[in-house]
PDB file of C-alpha atoms in Angstrom:
ATOM      1  CA  MET A   1       0.000   0.000   0.000  1.00  0.00           C
ATOM      2  CA  LYS A   2       1.283   3.445  -0.898  1.00  0.00           C
ATOM      3  CA  LEU A   3      -0.132   6.309   1.170  1.00  0.00           C
ATOM      4  CA  GLN A   4      -0.965   9.559  -0.572  1.00  0.00           C
ATOM      5  CA  PRO A   5       0.050  13.065   0.550  1.00  0.00           C
ATOM      6  CA  GLY A   6      -2.135  14.280   3.401  1.00  0.00           C
ATOM      7  CA  ALA A   7      -2.590  10.788   4.874  1.00  0.00           C
ATOM      8  CA  THR A   8      -1.445  12.038   8.286  1.00  0.00           C
ATOM      9  CA  GLY A   9      -3.884  14.940   8.156  1.00  0.00           C
ATOM     10  CA  PHE A  10      -1.003  17.397   7.704  1.00  0.00           C
ATOM     11  CA  ASP A  11      -0.051  19.091   4.431  1.00  0.00           C
ATOM     12  CA  PRO A  12      -3.089  18.003   2.427  1.00  0.00           C
ATOM     13  CA  PRO A  13      -2.700  18.454  -1.305  1.00  0.00           C
ATOM     14  CA  PRO A  14      -4.687  21.203  -3.011  1.00  0.00           C
ATOM     15  CA  GLY A  15      -8.240  20.254  -3.820  1.00  0.00           C
ATOM     16  CA  VAL A  16     -11.500  19.679  -2.121  1.00  0.00           C
ATOM     17  CA  PRO A  17     -11.382  17.651   1.091  1.00  0.00           C
ATOM     18  CA  ALA A  18     -14.010  14.987   1.743  1.00  0.00           C
ATOM     19  CA  GLY A  19     -17.231  16.932   2.064  1.00  0.00           C
ATOM     20  CA  LEU A  20     -19.247  16.285   5.180  1.00  0.00           C
ATOM     21  CA  ARG A  21     -22.601  16.982   3.544  1.00  0.00           C
ATOM     22  CA  ALA A  22     -21.997  14.766   0.521  1.00  0.00           C
ATOM     23  CA  PHE A  23     -20.690  11.853   2.564  1.00  0.00           C
ATOM     24  CA  THR A  24     -23.537  12.204   5.063  1.00  0.00           C
ATOM     25  CA  ALA A  25     -25.962  11.629   2.180  1.00  0.00           C
ATOM     26  CA  VAL A  26     -23.937   8.577   1.120  1.00  0.00           C
ATOM     27  CA  CYS A  27     -24.035   7.217   4.687  1.00  0.00           C
ATOM     28  CA  HIS A  28     -27.807   7.675   4.875  1.00  0.00           C
ATOM     29  CA  GLN A  29     -28.215   5.678   1.663  1.00  0.00           C
ATOM     30  CA  ALA A  30     -25.825   2.964   2.821  1.00  0.00           C
ATOM     31  CA  ALA A  31     -27.514   2.738   6.223  1.00  0.00           C
ATOM     32  CA  ARG A  32     -30.902   2.284   4.569  1.00  0.00           C
ATOM     33  CA  ALA A  33     -29.415  -0.456   2.372  1.00  0.00           C
ATOM     34  CA  ILE A  34     -28.577  -2.482   5.495  1.00  0.00           C
ATOM     35  CA  ASP A  35     -31.753  -1.529   7.431  1.00  0.00           C
ATOM     36  CA  ALA A  36     -29.924   0.829   9.795  1.00  0.00           C
ATOM     37  CA  THR A  37     -30.012   4.540  10.581  1.00  0.00           C
ATOM     38  CA  ILE A  38     -27.490   7.274  11.281  1.00  0.00           C
ATOM     39  CA  THR A  39     -27.644   8.145  14.969  1.00  0.00           C
ATOM     40  CA  GLY A  40     -24.924  10.810  15.019  1.00  0.00           C
ATOM     41  CA  VAL A  41     -22.415  12.742  12.946  1.00  0.00           C
ATOM     42  CA  THR A  42     -19.183  14.224  14.269  1.00  0.00           C
ATOM     43  CA  PRO A  43     -17.327  16.385  11.768  1.00  0.00           C
ATOM     44  CA  ALA A  44     -13.551  16.400  11.586  1.00  0.00           C
ATOM     45  CA  GLY A  45     -11.789  19.432  12.947  1.00  0.00           C
ATOM     46  CA  VAL A  46      -8.186  20.256  13.574  1.00  0.00           C
ATOM     47  CA  THR A  47      -8.317  16.888  15.248  1.00  0.00           C
ATOM     48  CA  PRO A  48      -9.389  14.175  14.429  1.00  0.00           C
ATOM     49  CA  THR A  49      -8.452  13.686  10.785  1.00  0.00           C
ATOM     50  CA  PHE A  50     -11.796  12.083   9.964  1.00  0.00           C
ATOM     51  CA  HIS A  51     -15.555  12.540  10.014  1.00  0.00           C
ATOM     52  CA  THR A  52     -17.465  10.046  12.167  1.00  0.00           C
ATOM     53  CA  PHE A  53     -20.915   8.691  11.346  1.00  0.00           C
ATOM     54  CA  ASP A  54     -22.592   6.555  14.006  1.00  0.00           C
ATOM     55  CA  ILE A  55     -24.849   3.952  12.425  1.00  0.00           C
ATOM     56  CA  ALA A  56     -27.124   1.574  14.310  1.00  0.00           C
ATOM     57  CA  ASP A  57     -29.592  -1.182  13.623  1.00  0.00           C
ATOM     58  CA  ASP A  58     -31.492  -3.408  16.044  1.00  0.00           C
ATOM     59  CA  GLN A  59     -28.387  -5.377  17.015  1.00  0.00           C
ATOM     60  CA  HIS A  60     -25.288  -3.319  16.197  1.00  0.00           C
ATOM     61  CA  HIS A  61     -23.815   0.121  16.629  1.00  0.00           C
ATOM     62  CA  ILE A  62     -20.836   1.021  14.467  1.00  0.00           C
ATOM     63  CA  ALA A  63     -18.869   4.131  13.613  1.00  0.00           C
ATOM     64  CA  VAL A  64     -18.011   4.863   9.997  1.00  0.00           C
ATOM     65  CA  LEU A  65     -14.825   6.915   9.738  1.00  0.00           C
ATOM     66  CA  ARG A  66     -14.179   8.930   6.555  1.00  0.00           C
ATOM     67  CA  HIS A  67     -10.701  10.420   6.236  1.00  0.00           C
ATOM     68  CA  THR A  68     -10.907  14.063   5.178  1.00  0.00           C
ATOM     69  CA  THR A  69      -7.952  14.081   2.795  1.00  0.00           C
ATOM     70  CA  VAL A  70      -7.438  10.627   1.317  1.00  0.00           C
ATOM     71  CA  PRO A  71     -10.315   8.461   0.037  1.00  0.00           C
ATOM     72  CA  PHE A  72     -10.379   5.903   2.849  1.00  0.00           C
ATOM     73  CA  ILE A  73     -13.209   4.621   5.013  1.00  0.00           C
ATOM     74  CA  ALA A  74     -12.819   2.530   8.163  1.00  0.00           C
ATOM     75  CA  PHE A  75     -15.235   1.024  10.651  1.00  0.00           C
ATOM     76  CA  ALA A  76     -14.797   1.156  14.396  1.00  0.00           C
ATOM     77  CA  ARG A  77     -16.565   0.654  17.657  1.00  0.00           C
ATOM     78  CA  PRO A  78     -18.170   3.936  18.709  1.00  0.00           C
ATOM     79  CA  HIS A  79     -15.972   5.892  21.086  1.00  0.00           C
ATOM     80  CA  ALA A  80     -16.845   8.200  23.940  1.00  0.00           C
ATOM     81  CA  ASN A  81     -16.126  11.913  23.855  1.00  0.00           C
ATOM     82  CA  GLY A  82     -12.450  12.464  24.622  1.00  0.00           C
ATOM     83  CA  ASP A  83     -11.493   8.864  23.801  1.00  0.00           C
ATOM     84  CA  VAL A  84      -8.606   8.839  21.309  1.00  0.00           C
ATOM     85  CA  MET A  85      -8.329   5.067  20.904  1.00  0.00           C
ATOM     86  CA  VAL A  86      -9.909   3.803  17.695  1.00  0.00           C
ATOM     87  CA  ARG A  87     -10.935   0.148  17.846  1.00  0.00           C
ATOM     88  CA  PHE A  88     -11.300  -0.944  14.240  1.00  0.00           C
ATOM     89  CA  VAL A  89     -13.807  -3.589  13.168  1.00  0.00           C
ATOM     90  CA  ASP A  90     -14.916  -5.073   9.868  1.00  0.00           C
ATOM     91  CA  HIS A  91     -18.430  -4.630   8.501  1.00  0.00           C
ATOM     92  CA  PRO A  92     -18.554  -6.217   5.017  1.00  0.00           C
ATOM     93  CA  GLY A  93     -22.230  -5.340   4.411  1.00  0.00           C
ATOM     94  CA  LEU A  94     -21.770  -1.670   5.157  1.00  0.00           C
ATOM     95  CA  ALA A  95     -18.456  -1.629   3.284  1.00  0.00           C
ATOM     96  CA  ALA A  96     -20.190  -2.970   0.173  1.00  0.00           C
ATOM     97  CA  ALA A  97     -23.041  -0.476   0.502  1.00  0.00           C
ATOM     98  CA  LEU A  98     -20.641   2.469   0.888  1.00  0.00           C
ATOM     99  CA  THR A  99     -18.223   1.507  -1.862  1.00  0.00           C
ATOM    100  CA  ASN A 100     -21.156   1.138  -4.275  1.00  0.00           C
ATOM    101  CA  LEU A 101     -22.015   4.797  -3.586  1.00  0.00           C
ATOM    102  CA  THR A 102     -18.595   6.463  -3.427  1.00  0.00           C
ATOM    103  CA  ASP A 103     -15.081   6.181  -4.801  1.00  0.00           C
ATOM    104  CA  ALA A 104     -13.588   5.846  -1.318  1.00  0.00           C
ATOM    105  CA  GLN A 105     -11.965   2.544  -0.390  1.00  0.00           C
ATOM    106  CA  ALA A 106     -13.196   0.717   2.707  1.00  0.00           C
ATOM    107  CA  LEU A 107     -10.168  -0.603   4.579  1.00  0.00           C
ATOM    108  CA  THR A 108     -10.289  -3.900   6.461  1.00  0.00           C
ATOM    109  CA  THR A 109      -8.935  -4.414   9.953  1.00  0.00           C
ATOM    110  CA  GLN A 110      -6.102  -6.401   8.397  1.00  0.00           C
ATOM    111  CA  GLN A 111      -5.117  -3.404   6.253  1.00  0.00           C
ATOM    112  CA  LEU A 112      -5.505  -0.982   9.179  1.00  0.00           C
ATOM    113  CA  ARG A 113      -3.382  -3.142  11.479  1.00  0.00           C
ATOM    114  CA  ALA A 114      -0.576  -3.445   8.933  1.00  0.00           C
ATOM    115  CA  PRO A 115       2.736  -2.218  10.348  1.00  0.00           C
ATOM    116  CA  LEU A 116       4.011   1.042   8.876  1.00  0.00           C
ATOM    117  CA  ALA A 117       7.193  -0.794   7.903  1.00  0.00           C
ATOM    118  CA  GLN A 118       5.093  -2.574   5.242  1.00  0.00           C
ATOM    119  CA  VAL A 119       3.730   0.665   3.769  1.00  0.00           C
ATOM    120  CA  ASP A 120       5.202   3.018   1.176  1.00  0.00           C
ATOM    121  CA  LEU A 121       5.367   6.471   2.776  1.00  0.00           C
ATOM    122  CA  SER A 122       7.537   8.037   0.072  1.00  0.00           C
ATOM    123  CA  ALA A 123       4.804  10.368  -1.238  1.00  0.00           C
ATOM    124  CA  LEU A 124       4.331  12.041   2.153  1.00  0.00           C
ATOM    125  CA  SER A 125       5.820  15.474   2.748  1.00  0.00           C
ATOM    126  CA  PRO A 126       8.807  16.098   5.038  1.00  0.00           C
ATOM    127  CA  HIS A 127       6.367  17.723   7.508  1.00  0.00           C
ATOM    128  CA  GLU A 128       4.271  14.543   7.531  1.00  0.00           C
ATOM    129  CA  HIS A 129       7.393  12.469   8.167  1.00  0.00           C
ATOM    130  CA  ASP A 130       8.218  14.808  11.069  1.00  0.00           C
ATOM    131  CA  GLN A 131       4.732  14.188  12.493  1.00  0.00           C
ATOM    132  CA  ILE A 132       5.174  10.431  12.156  1.00  0.00           C
ATOM    133  CA  THR A 133       8.494  10.692  13.999  1.00  0.00           C
ATOM    134  CA  TYR A 134       6.875  12.786  16.732  1.00  0.00           C
ATOM    135  CA  TRP A 135       3.628  10.812  17.232  1.00  0.00           C
ATOM    136  CA  LYS A 136       5.133   7.365  16.536  1.00  0.00           C
ATOM    137  CA  PRO A 137       2.182   5.527  14.981  1.00  0.00           C
ATOM    138  CA  THR A 138       2.922   1.851  14.465  1.00  0.00           C
ATOM    139  CA  THR A 139       0.089   0.861  12.115  1.00  0.00           C
ATOM    140  CA  VAL A 140      -1.674   2.190   9.034  1.00  0.00           C
ATOM    141  CA  GLY A 141      -4.824   2.774  11.091  1.00  0.00           C
ATOM    142  CA  GLU A 142      -2.981   4.827  13.709  1.00  0.00           C
ATOM    143  CA  LEU A 143      -1.475   7.000  10.987  1.00  0.00           C
ATOM    144  CA  LEU A 144      -4.651   7.529   8.954  1.00  0.00           C
ATOM    145  CA  PHE A 145      -7.270   7.888  11.686  1.00  0.00           C
ATOM    146  CA  ASN A 146      -5.592   9.973  14.340  1.00  0.00           C
ATOM    147  CA  PHE A 147      -6.203  12.726  16.876  1.00  0.00           C
ATOM    148  CA  TRP A 148      -2.872  14.505  16.415  1.00  0.00           C
ATOM    149  CA  ASP A 149      -2.814  18.280  16.711  1.00  0.00           C
TER     150      ASP A 149
END
């Protein structure tokens, strides 16, 4: 896997970041496709580097994470306010529904848990490399879906 510039949330390339409104509409459609509803939306800010969409059905509650700079989606257990640990999970049904509606790639827990040593970081800026050195993420998921400031 080769990570694109802006993957850390720092030094995003020029262009339009992932729009909250547009992806909210996509999440509503995907939730309906799996008989679920959106129960909350938390926009990205300075930190975290991703928008969060809480989706629930009768049996499950899951958070959809959409990176603001690079076209990646991840799924996690919902986290409490102030919690900076992201516990990634897989949700193949929701992943299929979302990827049918958007060009973003849904990452699996296996991809998110991959060590950074197995990832090509050459496209990242020197500033991003400085942030990696400072924050010391060890996995792809820690680098992409972070609360660094």
